[in-house]
Amino acid sequence: MGFASRDDLAAFLKELAAAEEAGRPHAEMLRKMLPRVRDDAVYRALKAKLQAQE
């Protein structure tokens, strides 16, 4: 599967923001993307969002 590129991550963050704004559940989106995130700070932020959803 490999790591997410900056473009992949930017597109994902845009999609995640739309899901959050619409009130749609997004835990599964986060679970799929987390293993692909290389940046520690971004990983921690996304992990915190996942934990808040669970």
XYZ file of N, CA, C and O in Angstrom:
216
model
N 0.831 -1.185 0.000
C 0.000 0.000 0.000
C 0.873 1.244 0.000
O 0.587 2.181 -0.701
N 1.921 1.327 0.772
C 2.837 2.458 0.747
C 2.340 3.654 1.527
O 1.224 3.689 2.026
N 3.220 4.635 1.604
C 2.885 5.862 2.317
C 2.089 6.801 1.426
O 2.220 6.786 0.207
N 1.292 7.643 2.057
C 0.505 8.635 1.334
C 1.412 9.791 0.920
O 2.250 10.241 1.702
N 1.230 10.260 -0.301
C 1.975 11.430 -0.757
C 1.328 12.683 -0.160
O 0.240 12.623 0.428
N 1.992 13.809 -0.333
C 1.419 15.067 0.158
C 0.072 15.334 -0.503
O -0.857 15.802 0.138
N -0.025 15.029 -1.785
C -1.287 15.236 -2.497
C -2.379 14.313 -1.960
O -3.526 14.734 -1.798
N -2.018 13.054 -1.705
C -2.978 12.101 -1.133
C -3.470 12.595 0.220
O -4.663 12.539 0.521
N -2.536 13.057 1.033
C -2.873 13.518 2.376
C -3.742 14.777 2.318
O -4.719 14.890 3.065
N -3.408 15.697 1.427
C -4.207 16.917 1.275
C -5.633 16.578 0.847
O -6.601 17.139 1.390
N -5.771 15.668 -0.102
C -7.102 15.258 -0.558
C -7.865 14.569 0.569
O -9.071 14.806 0.755
N -7.169 13.735 1.339
C -7.813 13.050 2.452
C -8.291 14.052 3.503
O -9.416 13.942 4.009
N -7.452 15.021 3.844
C -7.827 16.009 4.860
C -9.028 16.834 4.410
O -9.897 17.166 5.221
N -9.108 17.124 3.120
C -10.253 17.847 2.574
C -11.517 16.990 2.700
O -12.577 17.464 3.111
N -11.394 15.716 2.352
C -12.521 14.779 2.445
C -12.945 14.585 3.906
O -14.130 14.532 4.217
N -11.973 14.510 4.796
C -12.257 14.349 6.219
C -12.989 15.565 6.763
O -13.964 15.431 7.510
N -12.538 16.756 6.393
C -13.197 17.982 6.843
C -14.642 18.029 6.362
O -15.540 18.426 7.114
N -14.887 17.615 5.130
C -16.249 17.586 4.595
C -17.111 16.600 5.371
O -18.278 16.886 5.672
N -16.555 15.451 5.707
C -17.299 14.442 6.471
C -17.619 14.968 7.876
O -18.732 14.785 8.371
N -16.652 15.618 8.503
C -16.879 16.176 9.836
C -17.949 17.263 9.791
O -18.837 17.308 10.644
N -17.864 18.125 8.787
C -18.825 19.224 8.654
C -20.242 18.712 8.413
O -21.207 19.262 8.937
N -20.338 17.631 7.652
C -21.642 17.057 7.348
C -22.172 16.169 8.479
O -23.297 15.716 8.430
N -21.332 15.920 9.473
C -21.754 15.082 10.590
C -21.749 13.596 10.278
O -22.368 12.811 10.989
N -21.059 13.218 9.195
C -20.978 11.798 8.832
C -19.895 11.121 9.672
O -18.868 11.717 9.983
N -20.112 9.856 10.005
C -19.067 9.118 10.715
C -17.835 8.978 9.820
O -17.963 8.737 8.620
N -16.663 9.142 10.401
C -15.447 9.093 9.601
C -14.340 8.259 10.231
O -13.196 8.318 9.821
N -14.683 7.463 11.214
C -13.681 6.623 11.879
C -13.046 5.634 10.900
O -11.831 5.418 10.939
N -13.846 5.064 10.027
C -13.303 4.083 9.072
C -12.325 4.741 8.101
O -11.306 4.154 7.742
N -12.625 5.960 7.686
C -11.700 6.704 6.819
C -10.349 6.862 7.514
O -9.298 6.685 6.902
N -10.407 7.213 8.793
C -9.178 7.415 9.565
C -8.407 6.106 9.721
O -7.182 6.089 9.584
N -9.123 5.020 10.004
C -8.453 3.719 10.168
C -7.705 3.305 8.901
O -6.640 2.711 8.978
N -8.276 3.614 7.752
C -7.632 3.250 6.486
C -6.413 4.128 6.190
O -5.445 3.656 5.611
N -6.471 5.389 6.574
C -5.387 6.310 6.233
C -4.239 6.280 7.233
O -3.076 6.449 6.843
N -4.498 6.055 8.496
C -3.446 6.129 9.520
C -2.195 5.318 9.195
O -1.086 5.837 9.361
N -2.301 4.083 8.724
C -1.076 3.330 8.419
C -0.245 3.935 7.288
O 0.937 3.629 7.159
N -0.835 4.818 6.515
C -0.135 5.418 5.373
C 0.524 6.760 5.712
O 1.245 7.322 4.903
N 0.245 7.307 6.917
C 0.755 8.625 7.294
C 2.165 8.503 7.839
O 2.417 7.760 8.784
N 3.068 9.258 7.251
C 4.481 9.238 7.633
C 4.816 10.308 8.663
O 5.693 10.120 9.492
N 4.160 11.448 8.593
C 4.446 12.595 9.458
C 3.908 12.338 10.861
O 2.715 12.105 11.038
N 4.794 12.399 11.864
C 4.395 12.082 13.240
C 3.325 13.024 13.773
O 2.395 12.586 14.449
N 3.453 14.312 13.502
C 2.482 15.282 14.006
C 1.109 15.058 13.388
O 0.086 15.095 14.081
N 1.080 14.818 12.095
C -0.191 14.559 11.409
C -0.789 13.254 11.921
O -1.994 13.165 12.173
N 0.061 12.247 12.112
C -0.409 10.957 12.631
C -1.073 11.147 13.991
O -2.170 10.632 14.231
N -0.410 11.884 14.893
C -0.970 12.111 16.239
C -2.317 12.836 16.162
O -3.257 12.488 16.885
N -2.408 13.834 15.288
C -3.658 14.588 15.158
C -4.785 13.699 14.640
O -5.908 13.746 15.161
N -4.485 12.886 13.635
C -5.508 11.991 13.089
C -5.885 10.905 14.086
O -7.050 10.523 14.197
N -4.896 10.401 14.832
C -5.161 9.377 15.854
C -6.084 9.936 16.929
O -7.008 9.261 17.392
N -5.869 11.210 17.318
C -6.724 11.847 18.311
C -8.153 11.975 17.786
O -9.111 11.765 18.540
N -8.304 12.301 16.503
C -9.646 12.386 15.908
C -10.318 11.012 15.918
O -11.512 10.912 16.197
N -9.549 9.970 15.638
C -10.097 8.621 15.646
C -10.550 8.239 17.051
O -11.640 7.703 17.239
N -9.731 8.521 18.027
C -10.078 8.184 19.415
C -11.322 8.944 19.860
O -12.137 8.406 20.607
N -11.498 10.164 19.394
C -12.697 10.934 19.746
C -13.946 10.323 19.114
O -15.028 10.405 19.682
N -13.795 9.694 17.950
C -14.921 9.063 17.267
C -15.342 7.749 17.936
O -16.491 7.353 17.837
N -14.395 7.080 18.558
C -14.684 5.749 19.116
C -15.284 5.807 20.486
O -15.384 6.643 21.192
